Structure formats: structure tokens, C-alpha cells
Amino acid sequence: EVPLVESGGGLVPAGGSLRLSCAASGITFDGYFIGWFRQAPGKEREAVSCISFSAGTTYYEDSMKGRFTISSDHAKNTVYLQMNGLKPEDTAVYYCAAGTDASWGWNLERLYDYWGQGTQVTVSS
């Protein structure tokens, strides 16, 4: 059973925008850290951003700061990743993940308990 579902991926030209969504089925995000990771072809998966769903604290990899914005909607139990100014090197499968204690290492995959199946983002040059 996969309790997280990502959506919103697609094909966009360089400079375009996409908003990814991460919704939960079976768990509520209260008390969880929700992270976004991505994996490009032939590369290791890397951290993108994270939000403490209850506190609203946000974290970003330095290369994504200013272009990506993570947010949450408590009523919808959903986390979003707004991506602006997309570049071809942002092409990857984007995954969301949920963990209860990621505050000390939000970019560490092993701290996340649940993972979605990913959504493809392709940025054309």
C-alpha cells in the first residue's frame, strides 16, 4: 500500500512553471515532515525541499531556493511544490515522502517512512 500520491508533473518549456501536489490516503500529515525528492536519469535521488506540516517550517536545497516554494493545505491534507523558472536540469521523477522526525536531517531519505510512486517532470530546452 502506498499512502502518498503525487500529481502535477508534465512537460514544460524552459522557464515554465509546474505545481506538484502530494496527497495522503490513510494517514494525516499532522505531525509529519513532508519532503520532496527527485531523481534524474542516471543520477542518485536528491533532496529538494521539506515542510513540517504542523509547524510550517520549510527547508530547501540551496540550488532550489528562490525558484521552488513548498506549502501545505491543512484542509486538504496536501503539500504542494511550486516550481518556477524551470530548467532542463530539473527534469526528473519527483517523489514526496513523509516522516515523523526529519527535523535534524530533512534531506536524509532514511528518515522518511512513506513514499509516493513519483511524478515525471520534463523540462524542454
GROMACS .gro file of C-alpha atoms in nm:
model
  125
    1GLU     CA    1   0.000   0.000   0.000
    2VAL     CA    2   0.133   0.342  -0.100
    3PRO     CA    3  -0.024   0.610   0.119
    4LEU     CA    4   0.119   0.906  -0.075
    5VAL     CA    5   0.016   1.015  -0.423
    6GLU     CA    6   0.198   1.277  -0.629
    7SER     CA    7   0.042   1.465  -0.917
    8GLY     CA    8   0.104   1.769  -1.131
    9GLY     CA    9   0.402   1.659  -1.332
   10GLY     CA   10   0.428   1.710  -1.704
   11LEU     CA   11   0.624   1.856  -1.992
   12VAL     CA   12   0.703   2.227  -1.984
   13PRO     CA   13   0.944   2.451  -2.174
   14ALA     CA   14   1.244   2.601  -2.001
   15GLY     CA   15   1.137   2.896  -1.789
   16GLY     CA   16   0.794   2.747  -1.728
   17SER     CA   17   0.622   2.651  -1.405
   18LEU     CA   18   0.458   2.350  -1.252
   19ARG     CA   19   0.289   2.284  -0.922
   20LEU     CA   20   0.324   1.937  -0.781
   21SER     CA   21   0.084   1.800  -0.523
   22CYS     CA   22   0.132   1.533  -0.261
   23ALA     CA   23  -0.182   1.389  -0.109
   24ALA     CA   24  -0.219   1.123   0.155
   25SER     CA   25  -0.452   0.830   0.167
   26GLY     CA   26  -0.471   0.657   0.503
   27ILE     CA   27  -0.258   0.896   0.704
   28THR     CA   28  -0.296   1.255   0.808
   29PHE     CA   29   0.004   1.479   0.764
   30ASP     CA   30  -0.022   1.636   1.111
   31GLY     CA   31   0.299   1.561   1.295
   32TYR     CA   32   0.485   1.466   0.978
   33PHE     CA   33   0.763   1.622   0.781
   34ILE     CA   34   0.678   1.607   0.414
   35GLY     CA   35   0.973   1.606   0.182
   36TRP     CA   36   1.019   1.631  -0.191
   37PHE     CA   37   1.299   1.442  -0.360
   38ARG     CA   38   1.387   1.396  -0.723
   39GLN     CA   39   1.581   1.152  -0.934
   40ALA     CA   40   1.712   1.237  -1.276
   41PRO     CA   41   1.806   0.966  -1.528
   42GLY     CA   42   2.136   0.808  -1.436
   43LYS     CA   43   2.167   1.005  -1.114
   44GLU     CA   44   2.106   0.940  -0.747
   45ARG     CA   45   1.793   1.066  -0.584
   46GLU     CA   46   1.842   1.408  -0.424
   47ALA     CA   47   1.652   1.618  -0.174
   48VAL     CA   48   1.459   1.919  -0.296
   49SER     CA   49   1.256   2.062  -0.011
   50CYS     CA   50   1.066   1.976   0.306
   51ILE     CA   51   0.795   2.120   0.525
   52SER     CA   52   0.694   2.049   0.880
   53PHE     CA   53   0.322   2.009   0.826
   54SER     CA   54   0.226   2.115   1.178
   55ALA     CA   55   0.475   2.396   1.234
   56GLY     CA   56   0.503   2.518   0.877
   57THR     CA   57   0.881   2.530   0.889
   58THR     CA   58   1.031   2.493   0.542
   59TYR     CA   59   1.365   2.365   0.417
   60TYR     CA   60   1.526   2.389   0.074
   61GLU     CA   61   1.833   2.268  -0.101
   62ASP     CA   62   2.039   2.573  -0.184
   63SER     CA   63   2.005   2.527  -0.559
   64MET     CA   64   1.625   2.536  -0.535
   65LYS     CA   65   1.594   2.842  -0.315
   66GLY     CA   66   1.416   3.125  -0.489
   67ARG     CA   67   1.270   2.905  -0.762
   68PHE     CA   68   1.080   2.641  -0.566
   69THR     CA   69   0.825   2.700  -0.292
   70ILE     CA   70   0.680   2.433  -0.067
   71SER     CA   71   0.346   2.488   0.103
   72SER     CA   72   0.069   2.298   0.273
   73ASP     CA   73  -0.308   2.293   0.285
   74HIS     CA   74  -0.432   2.150   0.611
   75ALA     CA   75  -0.793   2.127   0.500
   76LYS     CA   76  -0.694   1.915   0.202
   77ASN     CA   77  -0.414   1.727   0.380
   78THR     CA   78  -0.195   1.811   0.084
   79VAL     CA   79   0.153   1.951   0.030
   80TYR     CA   80   0.249   2.145  -0.280
   81LEU     CA   81   0.574   2.220  -0.454
   82GLN     CA   82   0.553   2.526  -0.676
   83MET     CA   83   0.836   2.523  -0.927
   84ASN     CA   84   0.912   2.835  -1.127
   85GLY     CA   85   1.185   2.915  -1.372
   86LEU     CA   86   1.227   2.552  -1.459
   87LYS     CA   87   1.546   2.442  -1.629
   88PRO     CA   88   1.622   2.132  -1.836
   89GLU     CA   89   1.835   2.006  -1.546
   90ASP     CA   90   1.521   1.998  -1.330
   91THR     CA   91   1.399   1.708  -1.542
   92ALA     CA   92   1.345   1.416  -1.306
   93VAL     CA   93   1.093   1.199  -1.133
   94TYR     CA   94   0.975   1.387  -0.827
   95TYR     CA   95   0.878   1.195  -0.515
   96CYS     CA   96   0.712   1.305  -0.197
   97ALA     CA   97   0.783   1.135   0.132
   98ALA     CA   98   0.655   1.154   0.488
   99GLY     CA   99   0.846   1.105   0.810
  100THR     CA  100   0.777   1.186   1.172
  101ASP     CA  101   1.126   1.302   1.272
  102ALA     CA  102   1.318   1.469   0.993
  103SER     CA  103   1.396   1.798   1.164
  104TRP     CA  104   1.761   1.711   1.221
  105GLY     CA  105   1.821   1.578   0.873
  106TRP     CA  106   1.536   1.666   0.645
  107ASN     CA  107   1.735   1.575   0.336
  108LEU     CA  108   1.812   1.221   0.453
  109GLU     CA  109   1.598   0.963   0.279
  110ARG     CA  110   1.624   0.715   0.564
  111LEU     CA  111   1.424   0.945   0.792
  112TYR     CA  112   1.112   0.910   0.580
  113ASP     CA  113   0.868   0.627   0.636
  114TYR     CA  114   0.630   0.662   0.343
  115TRP     CA  115   0.699   0.734  -0.022
  116GLY     CA  116   0.488   0.804  -0.323
  117GLN     CA  117   0.543   0.648  -0.663
  118GLY     CA  118   0.663   0.970  -0.821
  119THR     CA  119   0.556   1.207  -1.093
  120GLN     CA  120   0.760   1.284  -1.403
  121VAL     CA  121   0.871   1.640  -1.470
  122THR     CA  122   1.028   1.708  -1.807
  123VAL     CA  123   1.166   2.048  -1.899
  124SER     CA  124   1.245   2.103  -2.265
  125SER     CA  125   1.523   2.334  -2.377
   0.00000   0.00000   0.00000
